Every structure is written in C-alpha cells, then in structure tokens.
Amino acid sequence: MAEFYDVIVVGSGIAGLSFALKVAEAGHRIAVITKKNSAESNTNYAQGGIAAVTSKKDEVNMHVADTLVSGDGLCDESAVREILRDGAASIDQLTERGVAFTQLEDGRASLGKEGGHTKRRIFHVQDVTGKVIEEALVKSIEESPNIDNFEHHFAIELITSSKLCKHEGRKLDEEDRVIGLYALNTQNDQVETFAASAVLLATGGIGQVYQFTTNPFIATGDGIAMAYRAGVEVRNMEFIQFHPTAFYSKDSSERFLISEAVRGEGAILRNMKGEAFMEKYDARKELAPRDVVARAIDSEMKETGARHLWLDARPIPKKKLHEHFPNIYEHCAKQGIIMESDMIPIVPAAHYLCGGIKTDLNAQTSLSGLYACGEVASTGLHGANRLASNSLLEAVVLANRGALSVEKYLSIAKGEVTVIPDWIGGNVRDSDERIVLLHNWDEVKRTMWDYVGIVRTSKRLERARTRIQTLDKEINDYYWNFKVDESLLELRNLILVAGLIIDCALQRKESRGLHFITDYPEKNDAPCDTKVRRKL
Ligand code: FAD
Ligand code: SIN
C-alpha cells in the first residue's frame, strides 16, 4: 500500500530541507526521503560560505558581473540577476532558522573572499558553514508537525502517469506527470511506494563519479539518473568543477577540502620548487575563477610529474588561521601539517556539477509536478563555471521560489490519488556477481578521472564512452535479474550519469569554462547548452 503525501522531497541537504520547511509552513503534508541520516549531504561539508551582497561597499550588480565572468559566457543573465537579488533575504532567512554567521568584534558580519569575487561578500560560520546550516535545518524539520522524515530510504525510481499507463496497457490521455516514487528502506530491505501530487528532487551532486572528489559518498547523481530515466531534460553535464585545493594524501583516496577562503585570506600556491606560479596563468593569481586555477595546477603538475603542489598558508596571521579555519587547521594537524609553519600538499578534486536537471526559475522541470533544486538542478546561474559560494545561495533562493510554485500546482493537483502498484523485484542475490560490481565501481571512477578530467580530448572521451557503455549493459542486466540493494542502485545511477557527462562533453566542440578539450581549444561565437533527454 502506498503512503500518500502532498509533496515528496528527496534529499535532506540545504535545498530539500529549505523547500520542505516552506511548503510545510503553508500547511501541506510532506515526506522527506533521504538515503542516510538526515545530516549526511554535501551541504554538511560546505566550508567557505554563502555569497550575498549586504555591504554598502558592494552591489548586486557587481556580484552579477563576477558570476557572469566566472560562467564564461554561458550563464542565463536574467537567472543570475533574479537569483542574486535574493542574497540578503536568504541570509536573513537562514539567520532566522538559527544559523549564527561569524561576526567581527564590532558586531558586523565577517565577510570572506574567494576566487572570482571582486568584493568580500561570503557569509560564513568559521570554516564549518554547511554543518551549522544543516544542523539548524534538520532541527527545524524535526519540529515541524507537517513533515514526516524517512531516513535510510533510498529513492529508486520516479513513478509517472505514462509509466503507469504502460504498465496497465492503457494509452496516456493527459499530459505526463509525476505521481510518486519507489524507495528502498535500507534498514529492512523492503521497497516502499510513496504517492504524491508533486515531487522535489534535491539529491545533490555527482562527485562520486570521479576517483578523487571532495564530495561525501552520497553524491552519486541519483536524482539526475531518476529524472533522465523519466524522460526529463538534463543539460550541460560536461561542466564538472574541479576544486583546485584538496588535501593530498598518498595513502588514501579521500580528498578533504582546503577552502578557497584560505587563498582569500592570502595563501599562495607553490610548485615543488617552492615557487609561486599563478601569475604566469592569470593576473588575478590565486583568486582567479576556479577553472583557471585548477587548470594551472594541472598544467604545473603535468610539466614536472609532481603528485601534488603546495598551498602556503604561512602568510596568514596565526590568529586568523585559528579563528577562521579551525576545522581545516585540525585536519591538517592530524596529518602532521601545522599550517603556520608547514605548506599543505594539495591537488585538484572533482567538486561540483554546474549542469543538471533543467529547471525554470520556479524549480519546475520539464515533467509536470516534478521540481528540482540545489546542485541537482541547472537554472542557468552557473553557466560554464560556478562562482565560489553561489551554490548554497542558489539552493535557498530556488527552494523558496519552488515552494511558491508547488503551492500553486497543489491548488489544482492536490488530492488526486492514483493507485500505484507495489514494486516487483528479483529475489536472488549472487555473491560472485557482487565482486564484479565492486570492480565496476572502481572502473567507472578511474575511467572518468583518467579520460574525462580537467583537460579532455575527443579520443579519450570516445574511449571513456565505450567503457561506460559496456558497464551500463552489465549493470542493467544485473538490475533486472537480482534483488536490489543500495550499492547496486548507486552504481547503476553513477554509470548512467557518467554516460551523460561524456555525451555532453562530446557534443561541445569548443573549450569553455570547465570544459577544456585540446581538439577544440577556442570558444564558439554563439554559446549554447548541451542537452540529453531520453526518448520514452
Ligand atoms: P546535498 O546537500 O548534497 O543533499 C543531497 C541530499 O540528497 C542528501 O541528503 C542525500 O543523502 C540525499 N540523496 C541523494 N540521493 C538520494 C536518493 N537516491 N534517495 C534519497 N536521498 C538521496 N557551496 C557553497 O556555496 N559554498 C561553500 O562553501 C561550499 N563548500 C563546499 C565544500 C565541500 C567539501 C563540498 C563537497 C561542496 C561545497 N559546496 C559549497 C557546494 C555545496 O555544498 C553543495 O552544492 C550544496 O550543499 C548542495 O546542496 P543540495 O541540498 O543540493 O544537496
Ligand atoms: C570552498 O570553501 O572553497 C568551497 C566553496 C564552494 O564550493 O563554493
């Protein structure tokens, strides 16, 4: 039997929870479905902060200009203006929900600086901004009487009216719309059915597609994969942002982020000879946009065969290091690096997806009743390269706009109940095959890292495509024949998303922003989006 809600929200990061709270405040019944505990999300690890214009020395127009420069000609300018305009209101909203942003001694906000920003405008809570935001939002949803929170529930597949008609052998005689989803309860291994008038996908990013990433394990692109399988439009997947400075460890594939805010306070990038090198690449040096800095590091590493470079935070006063970066300081110290006296070994790592499910500025996707916001969505704000600290801001703004839009949708669609059949799945588990699956996880991640990284070629992209297609066939055979579990479902999504990244990368016959391809080193005169959409 299906559980019925007005809206199902998939994901409990900043986007999902901000949206759920708004819609619940308007009196609707919400289910928040999240695959781990509520706090586990990219949001929880955000360090630098959230960009917003509040200072008299700054203007929204300047924030707009910086975002457009960073986006390298592919931002939707009206989206940029609309979203950034709500920066100050978003900070107020988070403050009201209990986030105490760091203040200066005189009570004014402590504003950080990051790459591509011409002004100090990053609100932060030391270097644990995301953790504090996540804690405040989780507390608020736990207190909301209209929200049921389903932790350890893995959303598998959207249910749409067209799929239901196909299943029942009927013709669809209305516009296709979402009517619910199936989710695996990972604590009892049962697949549960959730019916709803509307669904929000807020499942975050895709960092785990790559061997080295700053993202936690949850970032497997599930929302994009689900949307794509339901025929929803997805775009610009080639724009993967590699963060320039993740802590390098030779013994682990973990890549702990060293926030760009550290460079904002004066840290310098150095090669293995100890030389500062950014001036060779860009006049903005360490504070150039991320695509520029990551490519410069990649180029220096390739030139010398170095396994990492250095970030020198020694110019930053000790007091500042301790007050602004206690979390980073502690992580480095645990690895034997004392920031005021040692340089930090760094490498780039996959960090953020700038493309995703195409939405309008009301978080609406191309499928009726389906909304998306946060990192999973592509609104046009980021273009070909996201400006630092614009992601948390976009998530809050689009959650609010999406909430208003879903309320209008519910005024028409609320209460339309469709009987949804229960999930029918295989019952067999095959341990030999599972070992193959583990290898496949490795293979996807390594293929993407080696062939679809910071600098690309058509030949390597083609090679990657062939490998991913083989893996896709294998995983789908497995999916249809065996009992599903979380690892299998994630791998299936990861492989699909890897394929979409490669498809988009092959479509773009130019170098722009985060997509640098040596066969086409120049920009096209007329920039356009790449698109992938499954024909149903
Ligand atoms: P997330 O916060 O990732 O939440 C996704 C949620 O969906 C999670 O709860 C997850 O468990 C759930 N989920 C996923 N798949 C499923 C499924 N199948 N079923 C059920 N639940 C599912 N941006 C900034 O603007 N400023 C920063 O300072 C900053 N620092 C960052 C530092 C790090 C280390 C990282 C990794 C990212 C950083 N970013 C930063 C980016 C930013 O944190 C993310 O883009 C943003 O938090 C995404 O929020 P979200 O709500 O869209 O997704
Ligand atoms: C950072 O703190 O460097 C990450 C900021 C971001 O990804 O926006």
mmCIF file of N, CA and C and ligand atoms in Angstrom, residues 45-49 114 241 243 245 257-263 290 328 351-352 386-392, ligand 2:
data_model
loop_
_atom_site.group_PDB
_atom_site.id
_atom_site.type_symbol
_atom_site.label_atom_id
_atom_site.label_comp_id
_atom_site.label_asym_id
_atom_site.label_seq_id
_atom_site.Cartn_x
_atom_site.Cartn_y
_atom_site.Cartn_z
ATOM 1 N N TYR A 45 29.273 19.553 4.495
ATOM 2 C CA TYR A 45 30.732 19.710 4.402
ATOM 3 C C TYR A 45 31.133 21.071 3.831
ATOM 4 N N ALA A 46 30.141 21.910 3.518
ATOM 5 C CA ALA A 46 30.473 23.210 2.911
ATOM 6 C C ALA A 46 31.303 24.030 3.893
ATOM 7 N N GLN A 47 32.329 24.657 3.367
ATOM 8 C CA GLN A 47 33.261 25.357 4.256
ATOM 9 C C GLN A 47 33.200 26.869 4.081
ATOM 10 N N GLY A 48 33.551 27.322 2.848
ATOM 11 C CA GLY A 48 33.772 28.749 2.590
ATOM 12 C C GLY A 48 32.597 29.607 3.010
ATOM 13 N N GLY A 49 31.381 29.262 2.565
ATOM 14 C CA GLY A 49 30.207 30.002 2.988
ATOM 15 C C GLY A 49 29.217 30.272 1.874
ATOM 16 N N GLU A 114 36.642 34.926 -1.890
ATOM 17 C CA GLU A 114 37.009 33.706 -2.620
ATOM 18 C C GLU A 114 37.269 34.041 -4.079
ATOM 19 N N GLN A 241 33.067 20.912 -12.009
ATOM 20 C CA GLN A 241 34.042 21.820 -11.395
ATOM 21 C C GLN A 241 35.030 21.018 -10.533
ATOM 22 N N HIS A 243 37.754 21.373 -7.802
ATOM 23 C CA HIS A 243 38.246 22.366 -6.838
ATOM 24 C C HIS A 243 39.768 22.307 -6.844
ATOM 25 N N THR A 245 42.056 23.029 -4.634
ATOM 26 C CA THR A 245 42.864 22.678 -3.458
ATOM 27 C C THR A 245 42.174 21.681 -2.531
ATOM 28 N N LEU A 257 38.649 18.995 1.655
ATOM 29 C CA LEU A 257 38.758 20.308 1.011
ATOM 30 C C LEU A 257 39.564 21.305 1.845
ATOM 31 N N ILE A 258 40.443 22.024 1.172
ATOM 32 C CA ILE A 258 41.071 23.198 1.803
ATOM 33 C C ILE A 258 40.403 24.402 1.145
ATOM 34 N N SER A 259 39.525 25.035 1.904
ATOM 35 C CA SER A 259 38.638 26.059 1.345
ATOM 36 C C SER A 259 39.388 27.141 0.561
ATOM 37 N N GLU A 260 38.701 27.597 -0.490
ATOM 38 C CA GLU A 260 39.217 28.712 -1.274
ATOM 39 C C GLU A 260 39.366 29.969 -0.401
ATOM 40 N N ALA A 261 38.609 30.002 0.685
ATOM 41 C CA ALA A 261 38.698 31.143 1.599
ATOM 42 C C ALA A 261 40.111 31.261 2.170
ATOM 43 N N VAL A 262 40.854 30.141 2.211
ATOM 44 C CA VAL A 262 42.238 30.200 2.706
ATOM 45 C C VAL A 262 43.078 31.035 1.732
ATOM 46 N N ARG A 263 42.841 30.825 0.427
ATOM 47 C CA ARG A 263 43.517 31.697 -0.557
ATOM 48 C C ARG A 263 42.983 33.120 -0.447
ATOM 49 N N ARG A 290 37.784 29.356 -10.469
ATOM 50 C CA ARG A 290 38.268 28.010 -10.179
ATOM 51 C C ARG A 290 38.759 27.224 -11.392
ATOM 52 N N ILE A 328 39.855 23.172 9.240
ATOM 53 C CA ILE A 328 40.937 22.868 8.298
ATOM 54 C C ILE A 328 42.255 22.721 9.062
ATOM 55 N N HIS A 351 34.425 18.400 -7.654
ATOM 56 C CA HIS A 351 33.808 19.130 -6.535
ATOM 57 C C HIS A 351 32.332 19.444 -6.747
ATOM 58 N N TYR A 352 31.975 19.873 -7.962
ATOM 59 C CA TYR A 352 30.620 20.414 -8.136
ATOM 60 C C TYR A 352 30.157 20.215 -9.576
ATOM 61 N N ARG A 386 30.847 27.594 -12.025
ATOM 62 C CA ARG A 386 30.183 28.269 -10.904
ATOM 63 C C ARG A 386 31.138 29.180 -10.141
ATOM 64 N N LEU A 387 30.646 30.350 -9.797
ATOM 65 C CA LEU A 387 31.394 31.248 -8.921
ATOM 66 C C LEU A 387 31.307 30.696 -7.495
ATOM 67 N N ALA A 388 32.437 30.720 -6.791
ATOM 68 C CA ALA A 388 32.506 30.166 -5.434
ATOM 69 C C ALA A 388 31.379 30.698 -4.554
ATOM 70 N N SER A 389 30.829 29.814 -3.740
ATOM 71 C CA SER A 389 29.827 30.138 -2.722
ATOM 72 C C SER A 389 28.490 30.624 -3.279
ATOM 73 N N ASN A 390 28.269 30.421 -4.588
ATOM 74 C CA ASN A 390 26.955 30.717 -5.167
ATOM 75 C C ASN A 390 26.006 29.519 -5.059
ATOM 76 N N SER A 391 26.533 28.360 -4.658
ATOM 77 C CA SER A 391 25.688 27.166 -4.671
ATOM 78 C C SER A 391 24.688 27.149 -3.518
ATOM 79 N N LEU A 392 25.184 27.420 -2.319
ATOM 80 C CA LEU A 392 24.275 27.411 -1.159
ATOM 81 C C LEU A 392 23.213 28.486 -1.350
HETATM 82 C C1 SIN B 2 35.344 26.388 -0.623
HETATM 83 O O1 SIN B 2 35.174 26.660 0.554
HETATM 84 O O2 SIN B 2 36.402 26.523 -1.235
HETATM 85 C C2 SIN B 2 34.194 25.835 -1.392
HETATM 86 C C3 SIN B 2 33.317 26.925 -1.808
HETATM 87 C C4 SIN B 2 32.400 26.491 -2.897
HETATM 88 O O3 SIN B 2 32.477 25.367 -3.391
HETATM 89 O O4 SIN B 2 31.584 27.323 -3.285
#
